[in-house]
Coordinates of C-alpha atoms (C1' of nucleotides) in Angstrom, one line a residue:
Chain A
M1263 CA 278.8 16.2 -140.8
T1264 CA 280.4 13.9 -138.3
E1265 CA 279.2 10.3 -137.9
K1266 CA 276.6 9.9 -135.2
R1267 CA 277.8 8.0 -132.1
K1268 CA 275.8 4.9 -131.7
Y1269 CA 274.1 4.0 -128.4
Y1270 CA 272.6 0.6 -127.8
L1271 CA 270.5 -0.1 -124.7
T1272 CA 268.3 -2.9 -123.6
T1273 CA 265.8 -3.8 -120.9
A1274 CA 265.7 -7.3 -119.5
I1275 CA 263.2 -9.5 -121.3
P1276 CA 260.5 -10.6 -118.8
Y1277 CA 259.1 -14.1 -118.7
V1278 CA 255.5 -13.8 -119.7
N1279 CA 253.7 -16.2 -117.4
A1280 CA 252.1 -13.3 -115.5
R1281 CA 250.8 -9.8 -116.2
P1282 CA 253.3 -7.1 -116.2
H1283 CA 253.5 -5.2 -112.9
L1284 CA 254.7 -1.8 -111.9
G1285 CA 258.2 -3.0 -111.5
M1286 CA 258.4 -3.7 -115.2
A1287 CA 256.9 -0.4 -116.0
F1288 CA 259.6 1.2 -113.9
E1289 CA 262.3 -0.6 -115.9
Y1290 CA 260.7 0.4 -119.2
V1291 CA 260.4 4.0 -118.2
Q1292 CA 264.0 4.3 -116.9
T1293 CA 265.3 2.8 -120.1
D1294 CA 263.2 5.0 -122.2
V1295 CA 264.4 8.1 -120.4
I1296 CA 267.9 7.1 -121.2
A1297 CA 267.1 6.4 -124.8
R1298 CA 265.2 9.6 -125.3
H1299 CA 268.0 11.6 -123.6
H1300 CA 270.6 10.1 -125.9
R1301 CA 268.6 10.8 -129.0
A1302 CA 268.4 14.4 -127.8
L1303 CA 272.1 14.4 -127.4
G1304 CA 272.3 13.4 -131.1
D1305 CA 273.2 9.7 -130.7
D1306 CA 272.1 7.0 -133.1
V1307 CA 270.1 5.1 -130.5
F1308 CA 268.9 1.5 -130.7
F1309 CA 266.6 0.6 -127.9
L1310 CA 265.6 -3.0 -127.5
T1311 CA 263.1 -4.7 -125.3
G1312 CA 261.3 -8.0 -125.6
A1313 CA 259.9 -11.1 -124.0
D1314 CA 261.3 -14.3 -122.8
E1315 CA 259.0 -17.0 -124.0
N1316 CA 261.0 -20.1 -123.7
S1317 CA 260.7 -20.7 -120.0
L1318 CA 259.3 -24.0 -118.9
K1319 CA 256.9 -22.0 -116.7
N1320 CA 255.1 -20.9 -119.8
V1321 CA 254.5 -24.5 -120.7
Q1322 CA 253.1 -25.2 -117.3
A1323 CA 250.9 -22.1 -117.4
A1324 CA 249.6 -23.1 -120.8
E1325 CA 248.8 -26.6 -119.5
A1326 CA 247.0 -25.2 -116.5
E1327 CA 244.8 -23.2 -118.9
G1328 CA 244.5 -26.0 -121.3
I1329 CA 245.7 -24.0 -124.3
P1330 CA 248.8 -24.5 -126.6
T1331 CA 251.9 -23.0 -125.2
A1332 CA 252.5 -20.9 -128.3
E1333 CA 249.0 -19.4 -127.9
L1334 CA 249.6 -18.6 -124.2
V1335 CA 252.9 -17.0 -124.9
A1336 CA 251.6 -14.9 -127.8
R1337 CA 248.7 -13.6 -125.7
N1338 CA 250.8 -12.8 -122.7
T1339 CA 253.6 -11.2 -124.7
G1340 CA 250.9 -9.0 -126.1
R1341 CA 250.2 -7.6 -122.7
F1342 CA 253.8 -6.5 -122.4
I1343 CA 253.7 -4.9 -125.8
E1344 CA 250.5 -3.2 -124.8
L1345 CA 252.2 -1.8 -121.7
T1346 CA 255.2 -0.5 -123.7
R1347 CA 252.6 1.3 -125.9
R1348 CA 250.6 2.7 -123.0
L1349 CA 253.8 4.0 -121.4
E1350 CA 254.9 5.4 -124.8
I1351 CA 258.1 3.6 -124.7
S1352 CA 260.3 4.5 -127.7
N1353 CA 261.8 1.0 -128.3
D1354 CA 263.1 0.4 -131.7
D1355 CA 262.4 -3.3 -131.6
F1356 CA 260.7 -5.9 -129.5
I1357 CA 262.4 -9.3 -129.6
R1358 CA 260.4 -12.4 -129.0
T1359 CA 262.4 -15.5 -128.2
V1360 CA 260.1 -17.7 -130.1
E1361 CA 261.2 -15.9 -133.3
S1362 CA 263.2 -18.2 -135.6
K1363 CA 266.0 -15.7 -135.9
H1364 CA 266.4 -15.8 -132.1
H1365 CA 266.7 -19.6 -132.3
V1366 CA 269.2 -19.4 -135.0
G1367 CA 271.3 -16.8 -133.2
S1368 CA 271.2 -18.6 -129.9
Q1369 CA 272.4 -21.7 -131.6
K1370 CA 275.1 -19.8 -133.3
L1371 CA 276.3 -18.4 -130.0
W1372 CA 276.3 -21.8 -128.5
S1373 CA 278.3 -23.2 -131.4
A1374 CA 280.7 -20.3 -131.2
C1375 CA 281.7 -21.0 -127.6
R1376 CA 285.0 -22.7 -127.2
P1377 CA 284.5 -26.5 -127.4
E1378 CA 286.4 -27.0 -124.2
D1379 CA 283.9 -24.7 -122.3
I1380 CA 280.9 -26.9 -122.9
Y1381 CA 280.8 -30.5 -121.7
K1382 CA 278.2 -33.1 -121.0
Q1383 CA 277.8 -34.5 -117.5
K1384 CA 275.3 -36.5 -115.5
Y1385 CA 273.2 -34.3 -113.2
Q1386 CA 271.4 -35.7 -110.3
G1387 CA 268.7 -33.9 -108.4
L1388 CA 265.5 -34.1 -106.5
Y1389 CA 262.7 -33.7 -109.0
C1390 CA 259.1 -32.9 -108.3
V1391 CA 257.0 -34.1 -111.2
G1392 CA 254.1 -31.9 -110.1
C1393 CA 256.3 -28.8 -110.3
E1394 CA 258.4 -30.0 -113.2
A1395 CA 261.4 -28.6 -111.3
F1396 CA 264.4 -29.6 -109.3
Y1397 CA 264.6 -28.8 -105.6
T1398 CA 267.5 -28.5 -103.3
E1399 CA 267.4 -30.2 -99.9
S1400 CA 267.1 -26.9 -98.2
E1401 CA 264.0 -26.0 -100.2
L1402 CA 262.1 -29.1 -99.1
V1403 CA 259.7 -29.0 -96.2
D1404 CA 260.0 -32.2 -94.2
G1405 CA 261.6 -33.8 -97.3
K1406 CA 258.6 -33.0 -99.4
C1407 CA 257.8 -30.6 -102.1
P1408 CA 256.3 -27.5 -100.5
E1409 CA 253.9 -27.2 -103.4
H1410 CA 252.6 -30.7 -103.7
Q1411 CA 253.3 -32.1 -100.3
R1412 CA 255.0 -35.2 -101.8
P1413 CA 258.6 -36.4 -101.8
P1414 CA 260.4 -35.6 -105.0
D1415 CA 262.1 -38.3 -107.1
L1416 CA 265.8 -38.7 -107.4
V1417 CA 266.3 -38.1 -111.1
E1418 CA 269.5 -38.5 -113.0
E1419 CA 269.9 -36.8 -116.4
E1420 CA 272.7 -36.0 -118.7
N1421 CA 273.0 -32.3 -119.5
Y1422 CA 275.5 -29.9 -121.0
F1423 CA 277.5 -27.7 -118.6
F1424 CA 279.3 -24.5 -119.1
R1425 CA 282.8 -24.2 -117.7
L1426 CA 282.3 -21.0 -115.8
S1427 CA 285.2 -21.8 -113.6
N1428 CA 287.5 -21.0 -116.5
Y1429 CA 286.5 -17.4 -116.4
Q1430 CA 286.7 -16.4 -112.7
E1431 CA 289.9 -14.4 -112.9
R1432 CA 289.0 -12.7 -116.2
L1433 CA 285.6 -11.7 -115.0
E1434 CA 286.9 -10.4 -111.7
R1435 CA 289.5 -8.3 -113.6
L1436 CA 286.9 -6.9 -116.1
I1437 CA 284.5 -5.9 -113.4
A1438 CA 287.0 -4.5 -110.9
S1439 CA 288.6 -2.4 -113.6
D1440 CA 285.1 -1.2 -114.8
E1441 CA 285.8 -2.5 -118.3
L1442 CA 282.5 -4.1 -117.6
R1443 CA 281.0 -1.3 -115.5
I1444 CA 278.3 -2.1 -113.0
V1445 CA 276.2 0.7 -111.6
P1446 CA 275.7 1.3 -108.7
E1447 CA 278.9 0.5 -106.8
I1448 CA 277.1 -1.7 -104.3
R1449 CA 276.0 -4.1 -107.0
K1450 CA 279.5 -4.2 -108.4
N1451 CA 280.9 -5.1 -105.0
E1452 CA 278.2 -7.6 -104.4
I1453 CA 279.1 -9.4 -107.6
L1454 CA 282.8 -9.1 -107.1
S1455 CA 282.5 -10.8 -103.7
F1456 CA 280.4 -13.5 -105.3
I1457 CA 283.0 -14.1 -108.0
R1458 CA 285.8 -14.2 -105.5
S1459 CA 284.0 -16.8 -103.5
G1460 CA 284.6 -19.1 -106.5
L1461 CA 282.6 -19.9 -109.6
H1462 CA 281.1 -23.3 -110.3
D1463 CA 280.1 -24.6 -113.7
F1464 CA 276.4 -24.4 -114.5
S1465 CA 274.1 -26.4 -116.5
I1466 CA 273.0 -25.0 -119.8
S1467 CA 270.6 -27.6 -121.1
R1468 CA 267.7 -29.7 -120.2
S1469 CA 266.4 -32.9 -121.6
R1470 CA 263.8 -32.4 -124.2
E1471 CA 261.3 -34.4 -122.2
R1472 CA 261.8 -32.3 -119.1
A1473 CA 261.6 -29.1 -121.2
R1474 CA 258.3 -30.4 -122.7
D1475 CA 259.8 -30.0 -126.1
W1476 CA 259.7 -26.2 -125.6
G1477 CA 262.7 -24.0 -126.1
V1478 CA 265.8 -23.7 -128.3
A1479 CA 267.3 -27.0 -129.5
V1480 CA 270.9 -27.6 -128.6
P1481 CA 272.9 -27.6 -131.9
G1482 CA 273.8 -31.2 -132.9
D1483 CA 271.9 -32.8 -130.0
P1484 CA 268.2 -33.1 -130.5
S1485 CA 267.8 -34.7 -127.1
Q1486 CA 268.6 -31.5 -125.4
V1487 CA 267.0 -28.0 -125.2
M1488 CA 268.9 -25.0 -124.0
Y1489 CA 268.5 -23.9 -120.4
V1490 CA 266.4 -20.9 -120.7
W1491 CA 268.9 -18.4 -119.4
F1492 CA 271.4 -19.3 -122.1
D1493 CA 269.0 -18.5 -124.9
A1494 CA 267.3 -15.6 -123.0
L1495 CA 270.5 -13.7 -122.6
S1496 CA 271.4 -14.1 -126.2
N1497 CA 268.4 -12.0 -127.1
Y1498 CA 270.6 -8.9 -126.8
I1499 CA 272.5 -10.0 -129.9
T1500 CA 270.0 -12.1 -131.8
A1501 CA 267.7 -9.0 -132.0
L1502 CA 270.6 -7.4 -133.9
D1503 CA 270.6 -10.4 -136.3
Y1504 CA 273.6 -12.1 -134.8
G1505 CA 273.8 -15.5 -136.3
L1506 CA 272.1 -14.6 -139.6
D1507 CA 274.3 -14.6 -142.7
S1508 CA 273.7 -10.8 -143.1
A1509 CA 275.2 -10.1 -139.6
A1510 CA 278.6 -10.4 -141.0
D1511 CA 278.0 -7.4 -143.3
S1512 CA 279.5 -4.2 -142.1
G1513 CA 276.1 -2.5 -142.4
S1514 CA 274.3 -5.0 -140.3
R1515 CA 272.6 -4.1 -137.1
F1516 CA 275.0 -6.3 -135.2
A1517 CA 278.0 -4.6 -136.7
R1518 CA 276.5 -1.2 -136.1
Y1519 CA 275.2 -1.5 -132.5
W1520 CA 277.0 -4.3 -130.6
P1521 CA 278.4 -4.1 -128.0
A1522 CA 275.6 -2.8 -125.8
D1523 CA 276.3 0.5 -124.1
V1524 CA 274.0 -0.4 -121.3
H1525 CA 271.9 -3.3 -120.2
V1526 CA 269.2 -2.1 -117.8
I1527 CA 268.2 -4.9 -115.4
G1528 CA 266.6 -5.5 -112.0
K1529 CA 268.8 -6.4 -109.0
G1530 CA 267.4 -9.9 -109.0
I1531 CA 269.1 -11.0 -112.2
I1532 CA 272.4 -9.3 -111.8
R1533 CA 274.3 -12.6 -111.6
F1534 CA 273.2 -13.8 -115.0
H1535 CA 274.2 -10.5 -116.5
A1536 CA 277.4 -9.9 -114.7
V1537 CA 278.7 -13.4 -114.7
Y1538 CA 277.0 -15.9 -117.0
W1539 CA 276.5 -13.5 -119.9
P1540 CA 280.0 -12.1 -120.1
A1541 CA 281.5 -15.5 -119.7
M1542 CA 279.4 -16.8 -122.6
L1543 CA 280.5 -13.9 -124.7
L1544 CA 284.1 -14.3 -123.8
S1545 CA 283.9 -18.0 -124.7
A1546 CA 282.3 -17.2 -128.0
G1547 CA 284.7 -14.4 -128.8
V1548 CA 282.0 -11.7 -128.8
P1549 CA 282.7 -8.3 -127.3
L1550 CA 281.3 -7.5 -123.9
P1551 CA 278.6 -5.0 -123.0
K1552 CA 280.0 -1.8 -121.5
T1553 CA 277.6 -1.1 -118.6
L1554 CA 275.1 -2.9 -116.4
F1555 CA 272.7 -0.5 -114.8
V1556 CA 271.0 -2.4 -111.9
H1557 CA 267.9 -0.8 -110.5
G1558 CA 266.1 -1.7 -107.3
Y1559 CA 262.5 -2.8 -106.7
I1560 CA 259.3 -1.1 -105.9
N1561 CA 257.6 -2.1 -102.8
L1562 CA 254.0 -1.4 -101.9
A1563 CA 253.8 0.2 -98.5
G1564 CA 256.9 -1.6 -97.5
V1565 CA 255.8 -5.0 -98.8
K1566 CA 257.2 -6.7 -101.8
M1567 CA 254.8 -6.8 -104.7
S1568 CA 253.3 -10.2 -104.7
K1569 CA 250.3 -11.7 -106.4
S1570 CA 249.5 -14.0 -103.6
L1571 CA 249.5 -11.2 -101.1
G1572 CA 247.4 -9.1 -103.4
T1573 CA 250.0 -6.4 -103.3
V1574 CA 250.4 -5.6 -106.9
V1575 CA 249.9 -2.4 -108.8
D1576 CA 248.7 -2.6 -112.3
P1577 CA 250.6 0.1 -114.3
V1578 CA 247.9 0.3 -116.9
E1579 CA 245.4 1.2 -114.2
L1580 CA 247.7 3.9 -113.0
I1581 CA 248.0 5.3 -116.5
D1582 CA 244.2 5.2 -116.9
K1583 CA 243.8 7.1 -113.7
Y1584 CA 246.6 9.7 -113.8
G1585 CA 247.9 9.7 -117.3
V1586 CA 251.1 8.4 -118.8
E1587 CA 253.1 11.6 -118.3
V1588 CA 252.3 11.6 -114.6
V1589 CA 253.2 8.0 -114.1
R1590 CA 256.5 8.4 -116.1
Y1591 CA 257.3 11.5 -114.0
Y1592 CA 256.6 9.9 -110.7
L1593 CA 258.6 6.8 -111.5
S1594 CA 261.5 8.8 -112.8
R1595 CA 261.7 11.3 -110.0
Y1596 CA 260.6 9.5 -106.9
I1597 CA 261.4 5.9 -107.3
H1598 CA 265.1 5.6 -106.4
P1599 CA 267.1 4.3 -109.3
F1600 CA 269.3 2.0 -107.2
Q1601 CA 267.6 1.3 -103.9
D1602 CA 264.2 -0.2 -103.3
S1603 CA 261.5 2.3 -102.9
D1604 CA 257.9 2.4 -101.7
F1605 CA 255.1 3.2 -103.9
T1606 CA 252.1 4.9 -102.4
Y1607 CA 249.1 6.6 -104.0
E1608 CA 249.5 9.4 -101.4
Q1609 CA 253.0 10.3 -102.6
L1610 CA 252.0 10.1 -106.2
E1611 CA 249.1 12.4 -105.7
A1612 CA 251.1 14.8 -103.5
T1613 CA 253.9 15.1 -106.1
Y1614 CA 251.3 15.6 -108.8
T1615 CA 249.8 18.5 -106.9
A1616 CA 253.1 20.1 -105.7
D1617 CA 255.3 19.6 -108.7
L1618 CA 253.0 19.5 -111.7
A1619 CA 249.8 21.4 -110.9
K1620 CA 251.2 24.0 -108.6
G1621 CA 254.7 23.9 -110.0
L1622 CA 255.2 23.5 -113.7
G1623 CA 251.6 23.8 -114.9
N1624 CA 250.9 26.9 -112.9
L1625 CA 254.1 28.6 -114.0
L1626 CA 253.3 28.0 -117.6
S1627 CA 249.8 29.2 -117.1
R1628 CA 250.7 32.5 -115.4
S1629 CA 253.6 33.2 -117.8
L1630 CA 251.5 32.7 -120.9
T1631 CA 248.6 34.6 -119.5
M1632 CA 250.8 37.6 -119.0
I1633 CA 252.3 37.3 -122.5
E1634 CA 248.8 37.1 -123.9
K1635 CA 247.7 40.2 -122.0
C1636 CA 250.8 42.0 -123.4
G1637 CA 250.3 41.4 -127.1
G1638 CA 250.2 37.7 -127.3
T1639 CA 253.6 37.2 -128.9
I1640 CA 257.1 36.6 -127.5
P1641 CA 258.5 40.0 -127.0
R1642 CA 262.1 41.1 -127.7
G1643 CA 264.1 40.3 -124.6
G1644 CA 267.6 40.4 -123.2
D1645 CA 268.8 43.7 -122.0
G1646 CA 271.5 42.0 -120.1
A1647 CA 270.2 43.1 -116.8
E1648 CA 271.6 41.6 -113.7
D1649 CA 268.7 39.3 -113.0
E1650 CA 268.7 38.0 -116.5
V1651 CA 272.4 37.1 -116.2
A1652 CA 271.6 35.3 -113.0
I1653 CA 268.8 33.3 -114.6
R1654 CA 270.9 32.4 -117.6
A1655 CA 273.7 31.3 -115.3
L1656 CA 271.3 29.2 -113.3
F1657 CA 270.0 27.4 -116.4
A1658 CA 273.5 26.8 -117.6
E1659 CA 274.4 25.2 -114.3
I1660 CA 271.2 23.2 -114.4
F1661 CA 272.0 21.8 -117.8
T1662 CA 275.5 20.8 -116.6
A1663 CA 274.3 19.1 -113.5
Y1664 CA 271.4 17.4 -115.5
E1665 CA 273.8 15.9 -118.0
R1666 CA 276.0 14.5 -115.3
F1667 CA 273.0 13.0 -113.4
M1668 CA 271.5 11.5 -116.5
A1669 CA 274.8 9.9 -117.4
D1670 CA 274.9 8.4 -113.9
F1671 CA 271.2 7.2 -114.2
E1672 CA 270.2 9.5 -111.4
F1673 CA 267.0 10.6 -113.0
G1674 CA 265.4 11.9 -109.8
R1675 CA 268.4 14.2 -109.1
A1676 CA 268.4 15.4 -112.7
L1677 CA 264.7 16.3 -112.3
D1678 CA 265.5 18.0 -109.0
K1679 CA 267.7 20.4 -110.9
V1680 CA 265.0 21.0 -113.5
W1681 CA 262.6 22.0 -110.8
E1682 CA 265.2 24.4 -109.4
G1683 CA 264.7 26.2 -112.6
Q1684 CA 261.0 26.2 -112.3
A1685 CA 261.1 27.6 -108.8
A1686 CA 263.6 30.2 -109.8
L1687 CA 261.2 31.5 -112.5
D1688 CA 258.3 31.7 -110.0
R1689 CA 260.5 33.7 -107.7
Y1690 CA 261.5 35.9 -110.6
I1691 CA 257.9 36.8 -111.3
T1692 CA 257.3 37.7 -107.7
I1693 CA 260.3 40.0 -107.7
H1694 CA 259.6 41.8 -110.9
K1695 CA 255.8 42.0 -110.7
P1696 CA 255.1 42.1 -114.5
W1697 CA 251.5 43.0 -113.8
E1698 CA 252.7 46.3 -112.4
L1699 CA 255.2 46.9 -115.2
A1700 CA 252.3 46.5 -117.6
K1701 CA 250.5 49.5 -116.1
N1702 CA 253.4 51.8 -116.9
P1703 CA 254.2 52.3 -120.6
A1704 CA 257.5 53.8 -119.7
R1705 CA 258.6 50.4 -118.4
A1706 CA 257.7 48.4 -121.5
G1707 CA 261.3 47.5 -122.0
E1708 CA 261.6 46.0 -118.6
L1709 CA 258.3 44.2 -119.0
H1710 CA 259.4 42.6 -122.3
T1711 CA 262.6 41.4 -120.8
V1712 CA 260.7 39.8 -117.9
L1713 CA 258.3 38.1 -120.3
Y1714 CA 261.1 36.9 -122.6
I1715 CA 263.0 35.4 -119.7
L1716 CA 260.0 33.5 -118.6
A1717 CA 259.3 32.2 -122.1
E1718 CA 262.9 31.2 -122.7
G1719 CA 263.1 29.6 -119.3
L1720 CA 260.0 27.6 -120.0
R1721 CA 261.4 26.5 -123.3
M1722 CA 264.5 25.2 -121.6
L1723 CA 262.4 23.4 -119.0
A1724 CA 260.5 21.7 -121.8
S1725 CA 263.7 20.4 -123.4
L1726 CA 264.9 19.2 -120.0
I1727 CA 261.7 17.3 -119.2
A1728 CA 261.3 15.9 -122.7
P1729 CA 262.9 12.4 -122.0
V1730 CA 260.6 11.9 -119.0
M1731 CA 257.4 13.7 -120.2
P1732 CA 257.7 13.9 -124.0
A1733 CA 254.1 14.9 -124.6
T1734 CA 254.1 17.6 -122.0
A1735 CA 257.4 19.0 -123.4
T1736 CA 256.0 19.0 -126.9
E1737 CA 252.8 20.8 -125.7
I1738 CA 254.8 23.5 -123.9
W1739 CA 256.7 24.0 -127.2
R1740 CA 253.5 24.3 -129.1
R1741 CA 252.1 26.8 -126.7
L1742 CA 255.2 28.9 -126.9
G1743 CA 254.6 29.1 -130.6
L1744 CA 257.5 27.0 -131.7
E1745 CA 256.9 25.1 -134.9
R1746 CA 260.1 23.2 -135.3
P1747 CA 259.6 19.8 -133.6
L1748 CA 261.4 19.7 -130.3
G1749 CA 263.1 16.4 -131.2
E1750 CA 264.8 18.0 -134.2
V1751 CA 266.6 20.6 -132.2
A1752 CA 270.3 19.9 -131.5
W1753 CA 271.2 19.6 -127.8
A1754 CA 273.6 22.5 -128.2
D1755 CA 270.7 24.7 -129.3
H1756 CA 268.5 23.5 -126.4
K1757 CA 271.2 24.7 -124.1
R1758 CA 271.7 28.0 -125.8
W1759 CA 269.9 31.0 -124.2
G1760 CA 268.2 33.0 -126.8
L1761 CA 267.0 30.2 -129.1
L1762 CA 263.4 31.4 -128.7
A1763 CA 262.7 34.0 -131.4
E1764 CA 260.7 37.1 -130.7
G1765 CA 257.3 37.4 -132.4
L1766 CA 256.1 33.8 -131.9
T1767 CA 252.4 33.7 -131.0
V1768 CA 251.7 32.0 -127.8
D1769 CA 248.7 29.9 -126.9
K1770 CA 247.8 29.8 -123.2
G1771 CA 245.6 26.8 -123.4
A1772 CA 243.9 24.9 -120.7
P1773 CA 245.7 23.9 -117.5
L1774 CA 248.4 21.4 -118.2
F1775 CA 247.8 19.5 -115.0
P1776 CA 244.4 20.3 -113.6
W1777 CA 243.5 19.6 -110.0
L1778 CA 243.0 15.9 -109.2
A1779 CA 239.3 15.2 -108.6
K1780 CA 238.7 14.7 -105.0
Chain B
rU834 C1' 277.2 -18.4 -90.3
rG835 C1' 279.6 -15.0 -93.9
rC836 C1' 279.6 -10.6 -97.0
rG837 C1' 277.0 -6.0 -98.2
rG838 C1' 273.3 -2.0 -97.8
rG839 C1' 270.2 1.0 -94.7
rG840 C1' 268.5 3.2 -89.8
rU841 C1' 269.1 11.7 -90.2
rG842 C1' 263.0 16.9 -87.9
rG843 C1' 255.6 14.3 -89.7
rA844 C1' 256.9 11.9 -95.0
rG845 C1' 260.8 11.1 -98.8
rC846 C1' 265.9 12.0 -99.1
rA847 C1' 271.2 14.7 -99.3
rG848 C1' 275.3 15.0 -96.4
rU849 C1' 283.4 10.1 -98.3
rU850 C1' 289.4 14.7 -97.4
rG851 C1' 285.6 15.1 -89.4
rG852 C1' 284.5 21.7 -87.7
rU853 C1' 277.9 25.3 -85.5
rA854 C1' 272.8 19.4 -89.4
rG855 C1' 270.7 20.6 -95.3
rC856 C1' 266.9 19.8 -99.4
rU857 C1' 261.8 18.8 -101.2
rC858 C1' 256.9 18.0 -99.5
rG859 C1' 253.8 18.7 -95.4
rU860 C1' 252.5 22.1 -91.0
rU861 C1' 251.9 27.3 -88.9
rG862 C1' 252.1 32.7 -89.6
rG863 C1' 252.6 36.8 -93.0
rG864 C1' 252.7 39.0 -98.0
rC865 C1' 251.0 39.3 -103.1
rU866 C1' 247.0 39.0 -106.7
rC867 C1' 249.7 37.8 -113.0
rA868 C1' 248.3 32.4 -112.3
rU869 C1' 245.1 25.9 -111.9
rA870 C1' 242.2 28.9 -104.0
rA871 C1' 248.0 28.9 -107.6
rC872 C1' 252.9 32.1 -106.2
rC873 C1' 256.5 34.6 -102.7
rC874 C1' 258.6 35.3 -97.6
rA875 C1' 259.3 33.6 -92.7
rA876 C1' 258.8 30.3 -88.6
rA877 C1' 258.3 25.8 -85.8
rG878 C1' 260.2 20.9 -85.9
rG879 C1' 266.0 16.5 -85.5
rU880 C1' 270.3 14.6 -78.5
rC881 C1' 271.8 12.3 -87.1
rG882 C1' 269.3 3.6 -84.3
rA883 C1' 271.9 2.6 -79.0
rA884 C1' 276.3 2.6 -75.9
rG885 C1' 281.4 3.4 -75.5
rG886 C1' 286.1 5.3 -77.7
rU887 C1' 289.7 8.5 -80.7
rU888 C1' 289.9 14.0 -81.3
rC889 C1' 290.2 20.8 -79.4
rG890 C1' 285.8 19.1 -82.2
rA891 C1' 282.1 13.3 -85.3
rA892 C1' 276.0 12.2 -88.6
rU893 C1' 281.0 11.8 -90.8
rC894 C1' 286.8 7.6 -87.9
rC895 C1' 287.2 2.9 -84.3
rU896 C1' 284.6 -0.9 -81.1
rU897 C1' 280.3 -3.4 -79.4
rC898 C1' 275.1 -4.0 -79.7
rC899 C1' 269.8 -3.5 -81.7
rC900 C1' 266.3 -3.2 -85.9
rC901 C1' 265.1 -3.6 -91.4
rC902 C1' 266.7 -5.3 -96.2
rG903 C1' 269.8 -7.8 -100.1
rC904 C1' 273.2 -11.6 -101.5
rU905 C1' 275.2 -16.6 -99.8
rA906 C1' 274.5 -20.1 -107.5
rC907 C1' 271.8 -23.3 -111.7
rC908 C1' 266.0 -18.8 -109.0
rA909 C1' 262.6 -14.5 -114.1

RNA sequence: UGCGGGGUGGAGCAGUUGGUAGCUCGUUGGGCUCAUAACCCAAAGGUCGAAGGUUCGAAUCCUUCCCCCGCUACCA
């Protein structure tokens, strides 16, 4: 038995001052698809998600509601946890940045940074007391805060800074060489041009007063609290117990899983992940993550999702209306993994009808009905006829392409290949007319071959859709009479034509994807 | 201002060594009847944002222009 290869992947941790929207669901689903696929491949997967609770915005939101910050944060984080459950996300842990081990780990990371990379300096800025935030000249409207219509104060404060400028050349080299790989290429180029334009040091702390005594204390300086990004990014290692005494053990999570194989993030936060984060790790002598997968955003009818515009889609409502599997399928196949995409109910319903009801669901239904009419068990198949060879070759090719697309985070294209298999089976039925073969006892052998090919093809389709629609895949397996859990089957067996044994009793069941109510 | 991405039949997309423009959905016509009024076949539909250039030949290379979007730092 060879040692399992480890695979560590993460989502970004959202700040929790608002309800989760469809964009976060998209990120959860994509990351989950990667995680489930890697488990199917046999990897020892650790899938982390979590919540960023140390942002000053949480303090403000709590004040606005008149409740303690800790209470607000716990409540709002609960909504994100609820969403991961409703989406049936298979995360192995959920890190909250209010956890003490996160504070300890963040402080450890700070302390591990080279002393010459962190320095204290006076910072001067235009500060709006109402917003509790600094503004740049360009953000002001007529010299006033756009929110409160009043001129900001010139505030001077001493903060810690990180010497990002020290890392410009190294970061450029690491990214250009793909040692730190950024997918897709466009994001890599974007960040490279940013780095080449010159990196400036950035502030990594706030005064405790300004931070409202909320956040992670700077080690050795009680007057300062970490700038939220510094601690937020460190969640990727603190969740693995970095900073705890036990982390030094060879059997610890940190030793086992770090560095991350992929951080899944939205395009809006690429800079923090492609520049700040690796620089911090370099300074602290911690290995770098291997890949950043940067996804695009979901627009609503061409308009950015925005609460103020009322253009938000609540993923939980979608799940209530269409079901988790459908939402996961739609997001995986039709929201572009790299570019921004539009979300529309029309497209969602159209793909449901075309791909799921008329496609996969109907194929399963007609196939199992025919098997039930012909004895109800999986017949002996495989006479090596020309058509069977063609179907087998097609599925082999589908698996190959699917693996490549999944490795490139091209989930939609991977699913396109899967549906090629579905379409091929429908065509196969039309060509061989099993209902006619059934009328002629002399052609029983042919009939059995046709039915076996259908059942075996469906079995393969189930294993291919499993990362995206785990419950549907499992249900197809059950109806085919398979008892061994799908998840326990090795990838090499999933790919092997002929895994399905004859004699299993099938169960047609109700339509997998019934017509949507008008 | 600068850098980058996009502009392909009704919709969503593919198309990087230049060589008669593809896919899925939708539409229309036909076929089949095992199936969730599902399935199969066929057809219609595009001067590939605009103009110019290179070339025997360009969606694909060059130039200019138009439209949309992203980034242009301490912003979850």
